[in-house]
Short mmCIF file of N, CA and C in Angstrom, two decimals:
data_model
loop_
_atom_site.label_atom_id
_atom_site.label_comp_id
_atom_site.label_asym_id
_atom_site.label_seq_id
_atom_site.Cartn_x
_atom_site.Cartn_y
_atom_site.Cartn_z
N MET A 13 1.08 -1.11 0.15
CA MET A 13 -0.17 0.00 0.09
C MET A 13 0.79 0.84 0.18
N THR A 14 0.35 2.09 -0.55
CA THR A 14 1.53 3.18 -1.20
C THR A 14 0.63 4.07 0.16
N ALA A 15 1.77 5.09 0.57
CA ALA A 15 1.93 5.94 1.89
C ALA A 15 1.22 7.00 1.52
N PRO A 16 0.08 7.20 2.63
CA PRO A 16 -0.72 8.39 2.09
C PRO A 16 0.28 9.98 1.80
N LEU A 17 0.18 10.86 0.58
CA LEU A 17 -0.13 12.03 0.72
C LEU A 17 -0.02 12.99 0.75
N LEU A 18 -1.48 13.06 2.05
CA LEU A 18 -1.85 13.64 2.20
C LEU A 18 -2.89 13.35 3.19
N ILE A 19 -4.19 14.08 3.97
CA ILE A 19 -5.02 13.69 4.87
C ILE A 19 -6.35 14.22 4.53
N LEU A 20 -7.70 13.65 4.39
CA LEU A 20 -8.54 13.98 3.74
C LEU A 20 -9.24 14.37 4.51
N ALA A 21 -9.32 15.26 5.21
CA ALA A 21 -10.71 15.70 6.22
C ALA A 21 -11.76 15.49 5.73
N SER A 22 -12.36 14.05 5.25
CA SER A 22 -13.77 14.66 4.61
C SER A 22 -14.31 12.37 5.02
N ALA A 23 -15.65 12.43 4.80
CA ALA A 23 -16.09 11.12 5.07
C ALA A 23 -16.58 11.18 3.73
N SER A 24 -16.55 11.66 2.52
CA SER A 24 -17.44 11.72 1.25
C SER A 24 -16.91 10.09 1.11
N PRO A 25 -16.69 9.01 0.44
CA PRO A 25 -16.78 8.27 -0.57
C PRO A 25 -15.84 9.43 -2.01
N ARG A 26 -17.22 9.69 -3.00
CA ARG A 26 -16.53 10.86 -3.49
C ARG A 26 -15.32 11.15 -3.81
N ARG A 27 -15.14 12.11 -2.87
CA ARG A 27 -13.63 12.91 -2.19
C ARG A 27 -12.77 12.32 -2.95
N TYR A 28 -12.72 11.02 -1.78
CA TYR A 28 -11.73 10.27 -1.58
C TYR A 28 -11.28 9.26 -2.68
N GLU A 29 -12.46 8.54 -4.07
CA GLU A 29 -12.07 8.16 -5.30
C GLU A 29 -11.78 9.21 -6.09
N LEU A 30 -12.05 10.94 -5.81
CA LEU A 30 -11.40 11.29 -7.28
C LEU A 30 -10.09 11.80 -6.73
N LEU A 31 -9.55 11.61 -4.97
CA LEU A 31 -8.15 11.83 -5.36
C LEU A 31 -7.30 10.56 -5.87
N THR A 32 -8.35 9.19 -5.37
CA THR A 32 -7.34 8.58 -6.02
C THR A 32 -6.94 8.21 -7.63
N GLN A 33 -8.28 8.78 -8.26
CA GLN A 33 -8.67 9.05 -9.58
C GLN A 33 -7.65 9.77 -10.39
N ILE A 34 -6.12 10.78 -9.57
CA ILE A 34 -5.03 11.31 -9.91
C ILE A 34 -4.02 11.14 -9.48
N GLY A 35 -4.48 9.98 -8.77
CA GLY A 35 -3.23 9.33 -8.46
C GLY A 35 -2.50 10.12 -6.76
N VAL A 36 -3.62 10.88 -5.91
CA VAL A 36 -3.30 10.99 -4.70
C VAL A 36 -3.75 9.81 -3.51
N SER A 37 -2.94 9.30 -2.65
CA SER A 37 -3.09 8.63 -1.95
C SER A 37 -3.52 9.75 -0.93
N CYS A 38 -4.57 8.81 0.53
CA CYS A 38 -4.76 9.93 1.32
C CYS A 38 -5.16 8.86 2.49
N ARG A 39 -5.35 9.42 3.44
CA ARG A 39 -5.71 8.82 4.89
C ARG A 39 -7.01 9.56 5.22
N VAL A 40 -7.83 9.12 5.84
CA VAL A 40 -9.30 9.84 5.81
C VAL A 40 -9.21 10.01 7.86
N GLU A 41 -9.53 11.17 7.94
CA GLU A 41 -9.60 12.33 9.14
C GLU A 41 -10.76 12.74 8.91
N THR A 42 -12.38 12.27 9.71
CA THR A 42 -13.41 13.37 9.68
C THR A 42 -13.24 14.53 10.66
N ALA A 43 -14.13 15.81 10.27
CA ALA A 43 -13.80 16.54 10.96
C ALA A 43 -15.20 16.77 11.54
N ASP A 44 -15.60 17.71 12.51
CA ASP A 44 -17.17 17.43 12.91
C ASP A 44 -16.83 19.13 13.25
N VAL A 45 -17.56 20.27 12.31
CA VAL A 45 -17.56 21.48 12.18
C VAL A 45 -19.26 22.13 12.12
N ASP A 46 -19.87 22.70 12.89
CA ASP A 46 -20.98 23.68 12.65
C ASP A 46 -21.10 23.82 11.35
N GLU A 47 -22.13 23.32 11.06
CA GLU A 47 -22.37 23.58 9.29
C GLU A 47 -23.45 25.13 8.98
N SER A 48 -23.70 25.94 10.40
CA SER A 48 -25.21 27.09 10.34
C SER A 48 -24.12 27.85 9.33
N PRO A 49 -25.30 28.25 8.82
CA PRO A 49 -24.46 29.59 7.63
C PRO A 49 -24.16 31.02 9.15
N LEU A 50 -23.42 31.63 8.89
CA LEU A 50 -23.45 32.59 9.83
C LEU A 50 -24.51 33.61 9.53
N ALA A 51 -24.43 34.98 10.37
CA ALA A 51 -25.94 35.49 9.27
C ALA A 51 -25.07 36.48 8.42
N ASP A 52 -26.33 37.18 7.63
CA ASP A 52 -25.48 37.50 5.95
C ASP A 52 -24.62 36.87 5.19
N GLU A 53 -24.08 35.67 5.46
CA GLU A 53 -23.44 35.16 4.60
C GLU A 53 -23.35 34.79 3.28
N THR A 54 -22.92 34.62 2.47
CA THR A 54 -23.30 34.88 1.50
C THR A 54 -23.25 32.93 1.23
N PRO A 55 -23.40 32.47 -0.13
CA PRO A 55 -22.58 31.16 -0.01
C PRO A 55 -21.91 30.30 -0.59
N GLU A 56 -21.03 31.57 -1.08
CA GLU A 56 -19.59 31.51 -1.85
C GLU A 56 -18.90 31.88 -0.28
N ALA A 57 -19.10 32.35 0.47
CA ALA A 57 -18.73 32.84 2.02
C ALA A 57 -18.31 31.26 3.00
N LEU A 58 -19.77 30.78 2.67
CA LEU A 58 -19.94 29.79 3.99
C LEU A 58 -19.36 28.55 3.23
N VAL A 59 -19.14 27.85 2.11
CA VAL A 59 -19.24 26.94 1.36
C VAL A 59 -16.77 27.30 2.11
N SER A 60 -16.76 28.13 1.97
CA SER A 60 -15.27 28.18 1.72
C SER A 60 -14.71 27.99 3.37
N ARG A 61 -15.73 28.74 4.48
CA ARG A 61 -15.37 28.83 5.38
C ARG A 61 -15.27 27.15 6.24
N LEU A 62 -16.41 26.17 5.55
CA LEU A 62 -16.81 25.26 5.75
C LEU A 62 -15.39 24.15 5.33
N ALA A 63 -15.31 24.59 4.39
CA ALA A 63 -14.06 23.87 3.74
C ALA A 63 -12.89 24.37 4.90
N GLN A 64 -12.86 25.05 5.00
CA GLN A 64 -11.33 25.68 5.83
C GLN A 64 -11.74 25.18 6.89
N GLN A 65 -12.71 25.36 7.52
CA GLN A 65 -12.82 25.03 8.89
C GLN A 65 -12.18 23.46 8.78
N LYS A 66 -13.24 22.14 7.96
CA LYS A 66 -12.82 20.82 8.24
C LYS A 66 -11.60 21.00 8.24
N ALA A 67 -10.50 21.41 7.48
CA ALA A 67 -9.13 20.78 7.30
C ALA A 67 -8.19 21.53 8.70
N GLN A 68 -8.73 23.11 8.87
CA GLN A 68 -7.87 23.59 10.24
C GLN A 68 -8.44 22.01 11.16
N ALA A 69 -9.88 22.04 11.85
CA ALA A 69 -9.88 21.45 12.68
C ALA A 69 -9.33 19.42 12.27
N VAL A 70 -9.56 19.14 11.74
CA VAL A 70 -8.22 18.19 11.42
C VAL A 70 -6.77 17.95 11.80
N TRP A 71 -6.39 19.21 11.10
CA TRP A 71 -4.81 19.64 11.68
C TRP A 71 -4.63 20.18 13.33
N GLN A 72 -5.29 20.83 13.50
CA GLN A 72 -5.05 20.35 14.84
C GLN A 72 -5.39 19.54 15.94
N ARG A 73 -6.14 18.76 15.58
CA ARG A 73 -6.89 17.67 16.33
C ARG A 73 -5.21 16.80 16.26
N LEU A 74 -5.08 16.63 14.80
CA LEU A 74 -3.58 15.57 14.37
C LEU A 74 -1.99 16.49 15.34
N ALA A 75 -2.34 17.88 15.14
CA ALA A 75 -0.91 18.70 15.51
C ALA A 75 -0.93 18.21 16.95
N ALA A 76 -2.16 17.94 17.78
CA ALA A 76 -1.74 17.94 19.14
C ALA A 76 -1.16 16.59 19.91
N THR A 77 -1.53 15.46 18.95
CA THR A 77 -1.26 14.01 19.50
C THR A 77 0.67 14.10 19.05
N PRO A 78 1.06 12.53 20.28
CA PRO A 78 2.49 12.66 20.60
C PRO A 78 2.95 12.94 19.48
N ASP A 79 2.61 12.23 18.09
CA ASP A 79 3.21 12.64 16.93
C ASP A 79 3.86 13.67 15.78
N GLY A 80 2.79 14.40 16.38
CA GLY A 80 2.59 15.41 15.76
C GLY A 80 1.97 15.19 14.14
N LEU A 81 2.12 16.17 13.45
CA LEU A 81 1.01 16.25 12.00
C LEU A 81 2.55 16.68 10.76
N PHE A 82 2.55 15.68 10.07
CA PHE A 82 3.98 15.88 9.00
C PHE A 82 2.86 15.90 7.66
N LEU A 83 1.81 15.38 7.52
CA LEU A 83 1.02 15.59 6.09
C LEU A 83 -0.23 16.78 5.69
N PRO A 84 0.51 17.17 5.14
CA PRO A 84 -0.95 18.28 4.43
C PRO A 84 -1.86 17.88 4.85
N VAL A 85 -3.54 18.96 4.92
CA VAL A 85 -4.73 18.24 5.43
C VAL A 85 -5.56 18.68 4.22
N LEU A 86 -6.30 17.92 3.75
CA LEU A 86 -7.39 18.86 2.61
C LEU A 86 -8.67 18.18 2.72
N GLY A 87 -9.70 19.88 3.36
CA GLY A 87 -11.02 19.88 3.46
C GLY A 87 -11.33 20.59 2.21
N ALA A 88 -12.74 20.07 2.29
CA ALA A 88 -13.92 20.40 0.95
C ALA A 88 -15.46 20.85 1.76
N ASP A 89 -16.03 21.72 0.77
CA ASP A 89 -17.33 21.13 0.95
C ASP A 89 -18.38 21.91 0.14
N THR A 90 -19.23 21.50 -0.35
CA THR A 90 -20.31 21.88 -1.66
C THR A 90 -21.19 21.93 -1.33
N LEU A 91 -22.29 23.14 -1.72
CA LEU A 91 -23.88 23.31 -1.45
C LEU A 91 -23.95 23.91 -2.78
N GLY A 92 -25.21 23.84 -3.06
CA GLY A 92 -25.97 24.39 -4.16
C GLY A 92 -27.25 25.20 -3.85
N VAL A 93 -27.37 25.92 -4.81
CA VAL A 93 -28.08 27.24 -4.81
C VAL A 93 -29.37 27.61 -6.00
N LEU A 94 -30.17 27.91 -5.31
CA LEU A 94 -31.46 27.89 -6.43
C LEU A 94 -32.23 29.31 -5.89
N ASP A 95 -32.09 29.93 -6.51
CA ASP A 95 -33.13 30.89 -6.36
C ASP A 95 -32.27 31.45 -5.04
N GLY A 96 -31.29 31.42 -4.91
CA GLY A 96 -30.84 32.55 -3.18
C GLY A 96 -31.28 31.38 -2.40
N GLU A 97 -31.82 30.21 -2.74
CA GLU A 97 -31.81 29.93 -1.50
C GLU A 97 -30.40 28.23 -1.48
N LEU A 98 -30.14 27.51 -0.15
CA LEU A 98 -29.41 26.33 -0.10
C LEU A 98 -30.23 25.81 -0.53
N LEU A 99 -29.35 24.67 -1.64
CA LEU A 99 -29.80 23.26 -1.75
C LEU A 99 -29.75 22.65 -0.88
N LEU A 100 -30.39 21.94 0.51
CA LEU A 100 -29.78 21.05 1.49
C LEU A 100 -29.86 19.62 1.19
N LYS A 101 -29.71 19.00 2.50
CA LYS A 101 -30.15 17.44 2.07
C LYS A 101 -31.67 17.77 2.35
N PRO A 102 -32.75 16.55 1.84
CA PRO A 102 -34.10 16.65 1.90
C PRO A 102 -34.37 15.67 2.82
N ARG A 103 -35.09 16.11 4.43
CA ARG A 103 -35.59 15.63 5.12
C ARG A 103 -36.23 14.21 5.03
N ASP A 104 -37.18 13.90 4.06
CA ASP A 104 -38.33 12.97 3.52
C ASP A 104 -38.39 13.57 2.38
N PHE A 105 -39.62 12.00 1.71
CA PHE A 105 -39.59 12.28 0.16
C PHE A 105 -40.33 13.90 0.13
N VAL A 106 -41.39 14.29 0.87
CA VAL A 106 -41.79 15.42 0.64
C VAL A 106 -40.98 16.43 0.50
N ASP A 107 -39.86 16.89 1.29
CA ASP A 107 -38.91 17.31 0.84
C ASP A 107 -38.34 17.27 -0.67
N ALA A 108 -38.13 16.21 -0.34
CA ALA A 108 -37.28 15.43 -1.63
C ALA A 108 -38.14 15.96 -3.20
N GLN A 109 -39.49 15.83 -2.70
CA GLN A 109 -40.39 16.14 -4.43
C GLN A 109 -40.25 17.98 -4.64
N ALA A 110 -40.02 18.28 -3.27
CA ALA A 110 -40.31 20.22 -3.44
C ALA A 110 -39.07 20.71 -4.18
N LEU A 111 -38.56 19.99 -3.97
CA LEU A 111 -36.60 20.82 -3.93
C LEU A 111 -36.39 20.39 -5.83
N LEU A 112 -36.56 18.97 -5.43
CA LEU A 112 -36.19 18.57 -7.42
C LEU A 112 -37.21 18.74 -8.31
N GLY A 113 -38.39 19.46 -7.79
CA GLY A 113 -39.98 19.78 -8.58
C GLY A 113 -39.28 21.71 -8.45
N ARG A 114 -39.12 22.18 -7.49
CA ARG A 114 -38.46 23.60 -8.47
C ARG A 114 -36.94 23.03 -8.68
N MET A 115 -36.33 22.12 -9.52
CA MET A 115 -35.40 22.47 -9.75
C MET A 115 -35.33 22.00 -11.51
N SER A 116 -36.30 21.73 -11.50
CA SER A 116 -37.30 20.85 -12.75
C SER A 116 -37.58 22.21 -14.08
N GLY A 117 -36.48 21.79 -15.08
CA GLY A 117 -36.47 22.57 -16.20
C GLY A 117 -35.47 24.18 -15.42
N ARG A 118 -35.04 23.75 -14.94
CA ARG A 118 -34.37 25.50 -14.81
C ARG A 118 -32.52 24.99 -14.09
N TRP A 119 -31.50 26.25 -13.88
CA TRP A 119 -30.57 26.40 -13.97
C TRP A 119 -30.79 26.44 -12.28
N HIS A 120 -29.57 25.61 -11.59
CA HIS A 120 -28.91 26.07 -10.16
C HIS A 120 -27.62 26.14 -9.54
N THR A 121 -26.67 26.70 -9.15
CA THR A 121 -25.13 27.14 -9.07
C THR A 121 -24.85 25.44 -7.80
N ILE A 122 -24.16 25.63 -8.27
CA ILE A 122 -23.32 24.37 -7.14
C ILE A 122 -21.90 24.71 -7.09
N PHE A 123 -21.33 25.34 -5.83
CA PHE A 123 -20.54 25.65 -5.53
C PHE A 123 -19.54 24.61 -4.31
N THR A 124 -18.48 24.32 -5.09
CA THR A 124 -17.44 23.94 -4.24
C THR A 124 -15.96 24.43 -3.63
N ALA A 125 -16.02 24.37 -2.98
CA ALA A 125 -14.36 24.80 -1.72
C ALA A 125 -13.68 23.79 -1.74
N VAL A 126 -12.35 24.42 -1.82
CA VAL A 126 -11.28 23.48 -1.15
C VAL A 126 -10.10 23.93 -1.03
N ALA A 127 -9.87 23.41 0.93
CA ALA A 127 -8.65 24.04 1.53
C ALA A 127 -7.85 23.29 1.37
N LEU A 128 -6.70 23.02 1.84
CA LEU A 128 -5.36 22.42 2.00
C LEU A 128 -4.77 23.44 3.27
N VAL A 129 -4.12 22.93 4.27
CA VAL A 129 -3.38 23.48 5.10
C VAL A 129 -2.43 22.20 5.31
N THR A 130 -0.87 23.47 5.22
CA THR A 130 0.11 22.91 5.67
C THR A 130 0.80 23.63 6.68
N ALA A 131 2.51 22.93 6.11
CA ALA A 131 2.66 23.81 8.10
C ALA A 131 3.02 25.55 7.23
N ALA A 132 3.09 25.85 5.97
CA ALA A 132 3.28 26.79 5.53
C ALA A 132 1.97 27.72 5.80
N GLY A 133 0.72 27.67 5.41
CA GLY A 133 -0.42 28.12 5.67
C GLY A 133 -1.78 27.30 5.11
N THR A 134 -2.55 28.28 4.84
CA THR A 134 -4.19 27.42 4.52
C THR A 134 -4.58 28.09 3.63
N SER A 135 -4.65 27.43 2.15
CA SER A 135 -4.87 28.38 0.66
C SER A 135 -6.34 27.45 0.27
N VAL A 136 -7.22 28.89 0.38
CA VAL A 136 -8.49 27.84 -0.40
C VAL A 136 -8.89 28.58 -2.25
N VAL A 137 -9.83 27.64 -2.63
CA VAL A 137 -9.91 28.05 -3.61
C VAL A 137 -11.54 27.59 -4.36
N LEU A 138 -12.54 27.88 -5.00
CA LEU A 138 -13.52 27.98 -4.82
C LEU A 138 -13.70 27.71 -6.38
N ASN A 139 -15.12 27.06 -6.07
CA ASN A 139 -15.16 26.12 -7.47
C ASN A 139 -16.95 26.34 -8.15
N ARG A 140 -16.91 26.84 -8.86
CA ARG A 140 -18.14 27.48 -9.32
C ARG A 140 -19.05 26.83 -10.70
N ASN A 141 -20.04 26.34 -10.58
CA ASN A 141 -20.48 25.43 -11.92
C ASN A 141 -22.02 25.83 -11.94
N ALA A 142 -22.70 25.81 -13.05
CA ALA A 142 -24.23 26.05 -13.22
C ALA A 142 -24.98 24.41 -13.79
N VAL A 143 -25.71 24.20 -13.34
CA VAL A 143 -26.35 22.83 -13.67
C VAL A 143 -27.93 23.05 -14.31
N LYS A 144 -28.52 22.27 -14.84
CA LYS A 144 -29.53 22.55 -15.59
C LYS A 144 -30.24 21.41 -16.04
N PHE A 145 -30.86 20.98 -14.85
CA PHE A 145 -32.17 19.96 -15.10
C PHE A 145 -33.04 20.41 -16.04
N ARG A 146 -33.78 19.26 -16.76
CA ARG A 146 -34.36 18.99 -17.57
C ARG A 146 -35.86 19.17 -16.91
N SER A 147 -36.82 19.05 -17.65
CA SER A 147 -38.15 19.26 -17.01
C SER A 147 -37.94 17.41 -16.05
N VAL A 148 -38.90 17.53 -14.76
CA VAL A 148 -38.96 16.12 -13.99
C VAL A 148 -40.26 16.06 -13.67
N SER A 149 -40.89 14.38 -14.09
CA SER A 149 -42.12 14.55 -13.78
C SER A 149 -42.21 14.53 -12.32
N ASP A 150 -43.39 13.80 -11.67
CA ASP A 150 -43.70 13.66 -10.86
C ASP A 150 -42.79 12.27 -10.28
N ALA A 151 -44.20 11.74 -11.24
CA ALA A 151 -43.23 9.87 -11.16
C ALA A 151 -41.72 9.82 -11.25
N GLU A 152 -40.92 10.49 -11.55
CA GLU A 152 -39.65 10.56 -11.77
C GLU A 152 -38.95 10.65 -10.61
N ILE A 153 -39.48 12.15 -9.90
CA ILE A 153 -39.47 12.30 -8.64
C ILE A 153 -40.13 11.35 -8.07
N LEU A 154 -40.42 10.43 -7.35
CA LEU A 154 -41.23 9.35 -7.09
C LEU A 154 -40.29 7.91 -7.31
N ALA A 155 -40.18 8.02 -8.28
CA ALA A 155 -38.87 6.55 -8.89
C ALA A 155 -37.60 6.52 -8.67
N TYR A 156 -36.90 7.95 -8.77
CA TYR A 156 -36.02 8.10 -8.14
C TYR A 156 -35.88 7.93 -6.93
N TRP A 157 -36.88 8.89 -5.86
CA TRP A 157 -37.19 8.56 -4.71
C TRP A 157 -37.05 7.38 -4.16
N ARG A 158 -37.34 6.63 -4.72
CA ARG A 158 -37.27 5.14 -4.83
C ARG A 158 -36.00 3.92 -4.50
N THR A 159 -35.24 4.89 -5.48
CA THR A 159 -34.00 4.29 -5.22
C THR A 159 -32.92 4.44 -4.08
N GLY A 160 -33.33 5.50 -3.93
CA GLY A 160 -32.70 5.56 -2.50
C GLY A 160 -31.15 6.66 -2.09
N GLU A 161 -31.18 7.59 -3.81
CA GLU A 161 -30.25 8.00 -3.91
C GLU A 161 -30.24 9.24 -3.56
N SER A 162 -30.95 9.85 -3.32
CA SER A 162 -31.40 11.32 -3.08
C SER A 162 -31.63 11.76 -1.71
N CYS A 163 -32.29 10.66 -0.99
CA CYS A 163 -31.63 10.94 0.79
C CYS A 163 -31.47 11.47 1.35
N ASP A 164 -29.98 11.01 0.94
CA ASP A 164 -28.76 12.44 1.84
C ASP A 164 -27.72 12.97 1.21
N LYS A 165 -28.00 13.29 -0.01
CA LYS A 165 -27.66 14.42 -1.45
C LYS A 165 -28.16 16.12 -0.88
N ALA A 166 -26.97 16.28 -0.85
CA ALA A 166 -28.15 18.25 -0.84
C ALA A 166 -28.26 18.22 -2.29
N GLY A 167 -29.58 18.98 -2.08
CA GLY A 167 -30.48 19.04 -3.71
C GLY A 167 -30.92 17.51 -4.01
N ALA A 168 -30.93 16.79 -2.92
CA ALA A 168 -31.90 15.90 -3.67
C ALA A 168 -31.17 14.51 -4.81
N TYR A 169 -30.58 15.34 -5.50
CA TYR A 169 -29.58 14.61 -6.40
C TYR A 169 -28.04 14.28 -6.46
N ALA A 170 -27.53 12.83 -7.60
CA ALA A 170 -26.41 12.63 -7.15
C ALA A 170 -25.92 12.60 -8.45
N ILE A 171 -25.01 13.75 -9.15
CA ILE A 171 -24.86 14.00 -10.57
C ILE A 171 -24.29 12.96 -10.99
N GLN A 172 -23.21 12.15 -10.18
CA GLN A 172 -22.35 11.03 -10.45
C GLN A 172 -23.24 9.24 -9.53
N GLY A 173 -24.35 9.23 -10.09
CA GLY A 173 -25.79 7.82 -9.80
C GLY A 173 -26.73 8.54 -11.06
N ARG A 174 -27.83 7.84 -10.46
CA ARG A 174 -29.04 8.14 -11.56
C ARG A 174 -29.44 9.11 -11.24
N GLY A 175 -29.20 10.46 -10.78
CA GLY A 175 -29.73 11.62 -10.98
C GLY A 175 -29.69 12.12 -12.15
N ALA A 176 -27.81 11.63 -12.58
CA ALA A 176 -27.71 11.93 -13.59
C ALA A 176 -28.47 12.03 -15.25
N VAL A 177 -29.53 11.55 -15.04
CA VAL A 177 -29.98 11.80 -16.15
C VAL A 177 -31.91 13.10 -15.92
N PHE A 178 -31.59 13.48 -14.73
CA PHE A 178 -31.83 14.60 -14.91
C PHE A 178 -31.55 16.00 -15.52
N VAL A 179 -29.39 15.67 -15.52
CA VAL A 179 -28.96 17.24 -15.69
C VAL A 179 -28.83 17.50 -17.40
N GLU A 180 -29.52 17.87 -17.45
CA GLU A 180 -29.69 18.88 -19.29
C GLU A 180 -27.99 18.90 -19.50
N ARG A 181 -27.78 19.71 -19.11
CA ARG A 181 -26.41 20.48 -19.37
C ARG A 181 -25.67 21.56 -18.22
N LEU A 182 -24.87 21.28 -17.96
CA LEU A 182 -23.19 21.11 -16.89
C LEU A 182 -22.47 22.91 -17.35
N GLU A 183 -22.26 23.19 -16.84
CA GLU A 183 -20.88 24.28 -17.23
C GLU A 183 -20.26 24.36 -16.14
N GLY A 184 -18.85 23.80 -16.38
CA GLY A 184 -18.17 23.70 -15.23
C GLY A 184 -17.29 22.38 -15.09
N SER A 185 -17.75 22.33 -13.76
CA SER A 185 -16.63 21.23 -13.56
C SER A 185 -17.63 20.34 -13.35
N TYR A 186 -17.69 18.83 -14.15
CA TYR A 186 -18.31 17.22 -13.47
C TYR A 186 -17.54 16.83 -11.99
N SER A 187 -16.39 16.79 -11.68
CA SER A 187 -15.92 16.60 -10.47
C SER A 187 -16.19 17.80 -9.51
N GLY A 188 -16.43 18.81 -9.57
CA GLY A 188 -16.53 19.85 -8.65
C GLY A 188 -18.38 19.89 -8.35
N VAL A 189 -18.90 19.62 -8.80
CA VAL A 189 -20.60 19.02 -8.46
C VAL A 189 -20.09 18.02 -7.74
N MET A 190 -19.32 16.85 -8.60
CA MET A 190 -18.95 15.81 -7.01
C MET A 190 -18.95 15.92 -6.03
N GLY A 191 -18.32 16.94 -5.56
CA GLY A 191 -17.98 17.42 -4.48
C GLY A 191 -16.03 17.56 -3.94
N LEU A 192 -15.66 17.68 -5.49
CA LEU A 192 -13.87 17.41 -5.64
C LEU A 192 -13.57 17.91 -6.82
N PRO A 193 -13.16 19.20 -7.16
CA PRO A 193 -13.34 20.12 -8.28
C PRO A 193 -11.82 19.25 -8.34
N LEU A 194 -10.81 18.28 -9.42
CA LEU A 194 -10.15 18.10 -9.90
C LEU A 194 -8.89 19.09 -10.21
N PHE A 195 -9.53 20.03 -11.08
CA PHE A 195 -8.22 20.89 -11.44
C PHE A 195 -7.63 21.94 -10.74
N GLU A 196 -8.64 22.38 -9.58
CA GLU A 196 -8.39 23.52 -8.69
C GLU A 196 -7.72 22.41 -7.31
N THR A 197 -7.85 21.42 -7.40
CA THR A 197 -7.97 20.55 -6.48
C THR A 197 -5.66 19.51 -7.07
N ALA A 198 -6.26 19.69 -7.83
CA ALA A 198 -4.72 19.65 -8.28
C ALA A 198 -3.67 20.87 -8.40
N GLN A 199 -3.73 22.30 -8.34
CA GLN A 199 -3.42 23.11 -8.65
C GLN A 199 -2.69 23.79 -6.73
N LEU A 200 -3.76 23.47 -6.19
CA LEU A 200 -3.07 23.30 -4.62
C LEU A 200 -2.36 22.44 -4.21
N LEU A 201 -2.38 21.56 -4.41
CA LEU A 201 -1.57 20.19 -4.50
C LEU A 201 -0.07 20.30 -5.33
N ALA A 202 -0.36 21.12 -6.25
CA ALA A 202 1.01 21.28 -6.76
C ALA A 202 2.11 22.02 -6.07
N ALA A 203 0.70 23.62 -5.54
CA ALA A 203 1.65 24.25 -5.40
C ALA A 203 1.81 23.99 -3.96
N ALA A 204 1.52 23.19 -3.49
CA ALA A 204 2.16 22.88 -1.62
C ALA A 204 3.50 21.80 -2.26
N GLY A 205 3.76 20.86 -3.56
CA GLY A 205 4.92 19.95 -3.64
C GLY A 205 3.79 18.66 -4.00
N ILE A 206 3.11 18.41 -4.18
CA ILE A 206 2.36 16.90 -3.74
C ILE A 206 2.33 16.98 -5.36
N LYS A 207 3.04 16.15 -6.13
CA LYS A 207 2.09 15.49 -7.12
C LYS A 207 0.87 14.42 -7.59
N THR A 208 0.90 14.90 -8.16
CA THR A 208 -0.43 14.36 -8.67
C THR A 208 -0.02 13.31 -10.07
N MET A 209 -0.97 12.55 -10.23
CA MET A 209 -0.90 11.00 -11.37
C MET A 209 0.80 10.74 -11.51
#
């Protein structure tokens, strides 16, 4: 097994897979941070703050261990926005139906921020994507809900799964919508001396 090049401050299997895809081995350490927005905080500021807080929380926790910390920590956060409102995880089917119904035939925005904490400091990049859904019927929403895929996904869909059939158009980064924009991530890692591929 290859020694990890960094620590991923995320429990997301998609982020782990995306890092592996570009040849970066990592170790997963989750961060527990309050994800509540601050008063008057923009979605861009919120997603950037959360990515940074996740990476810094893991960095600080591991730095306090007897062995210290020698690996960079990568944190990320993704948020969807429609009509100025955050697209959160649905509470139940009624909530998912409302979310997907509002997105039907319309554009929404997905922001993903990536933060890298090293001994030299913290760097954060923001990725913005526009996603257009085709018209989605109530029957399709119900069938999709029954797959179980939308239950724990922000915006009630996964572009890397069956939810991809709803996406008519994407302007931006597919991996960014999944939760880790590889172009920006590779740039952050390269600046810290971490090779990809």
